[in-house]
Amino acid sequence: MFALESEQITKKQFHEAYMIAHQIMAELENDFKGFQKKIMYCFNKINAKAQKNHQKPQNKTNFEKSKQIKPKQNNQTKNHQQQKKN
């Protein structure tokens, strides 16, 4: 109702969402066990994927990688440093 009152959605969008929600509630009432089975299937898939991703070693960020790599000096810098020594 807030989205409608704050004009984030139109009356038509609100009505469509209301009708879809009403249909879902009716289907849930008729076949709760079926919905529960589908929901648990999805939950288990998501949970398994989350655990799989949690067990993988974390990749280092580009910032962490850049701290480990020492910058290469270009030839001009090396030549300049050698000239100072001479």
XYZ file of N, CA and C in Angstrom:
258
model
N 0.823 -1.182 0.000
C 0.000 0.000 0.000
C 0.875 1.257 0.000
N 2.034 1.189 0.692
C 2.928 2.345 0.765
C 3.445 2.724 -0.623
N 3.785 1.698 -1.430
C 4.300 1.966 -2.774
C 3.257 2.679 -3.627
N 2.013 2.305 -3.463
C 0.937 2.965 -4.209
C 0.742 4.396 -3.720
N 0.702 4.564 -2.412
C 0.496 5.899 -1.842
C 1.654 6.842 -2.143
N 2.868 6.303 -2.208
C 4.028 7.152 -2.501
C 4.303 7.227 -4.005
N 3.369 6.697 -4.787
C 3.416 6.744 -6.254
C 4.642 6.055 -6.845
N 5.134 5.020 -6.161
C 6.224 4.221 -6.714
C 5.687 3.219 -7.731
N 4.405 2.869 -7.601
C 3.732 1.992 -8.558
C 2.383 2.606 -8.921
N 1.855 2.166 -10.058
C 0.554 2.666 -10.498
C -0.565 1.827 -9.875
N -1.794 2.314 -10.020
C -2.947 1.548 -9.534
C -3.046 0.214 -10.275
N -2.730 0.234 -11.564
C -2.776 -0.996 -12.365
C -1.763 -2.016 -11.837
N -0.540 -1.564 -11.548
C 0.485 -2.462 -11.005
C 0.067 -3.006 -9.642
N -0.528 -2.156 -8.816
C -0.997 -2.585 -7.507
C -2.075 -3.652 -7.653
N -3.004 -3.421 -8.561
C -4.093 -4.372 -8.782
C -3.544 -5.718 -9.276
N -2.589 -5.680 -10.226
C -1.986 -6.917 -10.734
C -1.293 -7.683 -9.612
N -0.539 -6.989 -8.790
C 0.162 -7.637 -7.677
C -0.832 -8.236 -6.690
N -1.918 -7.513 -6.446
C -2.951 -8.001 -5.530
C -3.587 -9.276 -6.072
N -3.897 -9.297 -7.368
C -4.524 -10.470 -7.988
C -3.577 -11.673 -7.967
N -2.310 -11.448 -8.261
C -1.328 -12.537 -8.238
C -1.183 -13.081 -6.825
N -1.096 -12.198 -5.852
C -0.981 -12.639 -4.455
C -2.210 -13.443 -4.047
N -3.381 -13.005 -4.481
C -4.623 -13.721 -4.162
C -4.610 -15.122 -4.782
N -4.140 -15.229 -6.031
C -4.054 -16.534 -6.703
C -3.081 -17.456 -5.980
N -1.945 -16.919 -5.589
C -0.943 -17.727 -4.882
C -1.508 -18.225 -3.560
N -2.185 -17.358 -2.846
C -2.773 -17.765 -1.566
C -3.815 -18.869 -1.770
N -4.615 -18.772 -2.822
C -5.622 -19.797 -3.108
C -4.944 -21.124 -3.445
N -3.878 -21.069 -4.264
C -3.152 -22.292 -4.615
C -2.475 -22.896 -3.392
N -1.938 -22.049 -2.541
C -1.320 -22.538 -1.305
C -2.338 -23.278 -0.443
N -3.523 -22.708 -0.363
C -4.567 -23.325 0.449
C -4.970 -24.687 -0.118
N -5.011 -24.809 -1.440
C -5.413 -26.059 -2.084
C -4.319 -27.116 -2.061
N -3.052 -26.699 -2.191
C -1.963 -27.678 -2.308
C -0.754 -27.239 -1.479
N -0.950 -27.100 -0.184
C 0.137 -26.647 0.680
C 1.308 -27.625 0.654
N 1.026 -28.921 0.685
C 2.100 -29.935 0.686
C 2.958 -29.823 -0.570
N 2.328 -29.592 -1.713
C 3.073 -29.448 -2.964
C 3.984 -28.231 -2.933
N 3.443 -27.108 -2.444
C 4.251 -25.895 -2.327
C 5.393 -26.091 -1.339
N 5.094 -26.745 -0.237
C 6.120 -26.988 0.770
C 7.254 -27.819 0.179
N 6.909 -28.809 -0.617
C 7.916 -29.667 -1.249
C 8.796 -28.847 -2.201
N 8.165 -27.997 -3.024
C 8.914 -27.153 -3.959
C 9.805 -26.159 -3.211
N 9.262 -25.570 -2.173
C 10.020 -24.595 -1.383
C 11.226 -25.249 -0.725
N 11.039 -26.431 -0.161
C 12.151 -27.125 0.494
C 13.207 -27.547 -0.522
N 12.781 -27.931 -1.722
C 13.730 -28.275 -2.783
C 14.611 -27.059 -3.100
N 13.968 -25.913 -3.297
C 14.717 -24.681 -3.587
C 15.621 -24.296 -2.420
N 15.104 -24.395 -1.212
C 15.888 -24.066 -0.026
C 17.142 -24.929 0.055
N 16.985 -26.231 -0.160
C 18.132 -27.139 -0.082
C 19.152 -26.859 -1.177
N 18.692 -26.519 -2.386
C 19.611 -26.174 -3.476
C 20.408 -24.916 -3.127
N 19.716 -23.910 -2.624
C 20.374 -22.651 -2.256
C 21.354 -22.886 -1.114
N 20.939 -23.647 -0.130
C 21.783 -23.932 1.025
C 23.039 -24.697 0.604
N 22.885 -25.702 -0.263
C 24.037 -26.478 -0.731
C 25.005 -25.594 -1.507
N 24.475 -24.718 -2.333
C 25.328 -23.816 -3.110
C 26.061 -22.837 -2.195
N 25.369 -22.339 -1.189
C 25.992 -21.405 -0.246
C 27.119 -22.087 0.522
N 26.905 -23.326 0.942
C 27.949 -24.050 1.670
C 29.124 -24.362 0.758
N 28.848 -24.691 -0.502
C 29.904 -24.978 -1.472
C 30.767 -23.734 -1.691
N 30.127 -22.588 -1.847
C 30.857 -21.336 -2.052
C 31.608 -20.915 -0.796
N 31.067 -21.236 0.363
C 31.715 -20.873 1.623
C 32.998 -21.667 1.834
N 33.059 -22.893 1.325
C 34.221 -23.751 1.525
C 35.364 -23.414 0.583
N 35.087 -22.741 -0.539
C 36.136 -22.375 -1.485
C 37.047 -21.335 -0.845
N 38.366 -21.423 -1.111
C 39.257 -20.378 -0.584
C 38.915 -19.046 -1.238
N 38.987 -18.031 -0.447
C 38.640 -16.704 -0.940
C 39.707 -16.214 -1.908
N 39.287 -15.665 -3.028
C 40.219 -15.076 -3.977
C 40.688 -13.740 -3.430
N 41.962 -13.462 -3.655
C 42.486 -12.184 -3.196
C 41.989 -11.078 -4.108
N 41.770 -9.933 -3.538
C 41.318 -8.798 -4.326
C 42.481 -8.254 -5.131
N 42.180 -7.461 -6.135
C 43.230 -6.851 -6.943
C 44.139 -5.986 -6.086
N 43.582 -5.335 -5.075
C 44.381 -4.489 -4.199
C 45.409 -5.329 -3.441
N 44.975 -6.482 -2.905
C 45.898 -7.352 -2.177
C 46.975 -7.888 -3.106
N 46.591 -8.229 -4.349
C 47.565 -8.733 -5.311
C 48.588 -7.653 -5.645
N 48.132 -6.420 -5.810
C 49.040 -5.344 -6.191
C 50.047 -5.045 -5.087
N 49.682 -5.307 -3.835
C 50.626 -5.083 -2.741
C 51.747 -6.114 -2.777
N 51.463 -7.321 -3.299
C 52.455 -8.381 -3.319
C 53.429 -8.231 -4.485
N 52.984 -7.647 -5.580
C 53.821 -7.522 -6.770
C 54.659 -6.264 -6.645
N 55.975 -6.437 -6.768
C 56.854 -5.278 -6.699
C 56.861 -4.601 -8.062
N 56.735 -3.298 -8.088
C 56.700 -2.605 -9.376
C 58.048 -2.698 -10.078
N 57.993 -2.879 -11.397
C 59.217 -2.947 -12.196
C 59.675 -1.529 -12.494
N 60.974 -1.351 -12.461
C 61.510 -0.049 -12.820
C 61.750 -0.036 -14.319
N 61.412 1.059 -14.950
C 61.665 1.127 -16.386
C 63.119 1.506 -16.629
N 63.568 1.384 -17.847
C 64.976 1.614 -18.190
C 65.420 3.039 -17.887
N 64.554 4.018 -18.081
C 64.936 5.406 -17.826
C 65.270 5.613 -16.356
N 64.488 5.025 -15.470
C 64.740 5.167 -14.040
C 66.049 4.494 -13.673
N 66.306 3.309 -14.219
C 67.551 2.596 -13.931
C 68.747 3.395 -14.433
N 68.652 3.924 -15.657
C 69.748 4.711 -16.217
C 70.002 5.960 -15.384
N 68.949 6.602 -14.940
C 69.070 7.804 -14.130
C 69.774 7.486 -12.808
N 69.418 6.355 -12.191
C 70.041 5.970 -10.931
C 71.515 5.625 -11.140
N 71.849 4.994 -12.260
C 73.244 4.650 -12.536
C 74.069 5.904 -12.787
N 73.482 6.896 -13.454
C 74.195 8.131 -13.715
C 74.499 8.873 -12.420
N 73.593 8.802 -11.449
C 73.830 9.444 -10.164
C 75.010 8.800 -9.459
N 75.160 7.482 -9.585
C 76.255 6.764 -8.932
C 77.595 7.167 -9.535
N 77.630 7.427 -10.841
C 78.879 7.763 -11.529
C 79.204 9.177 -11.262
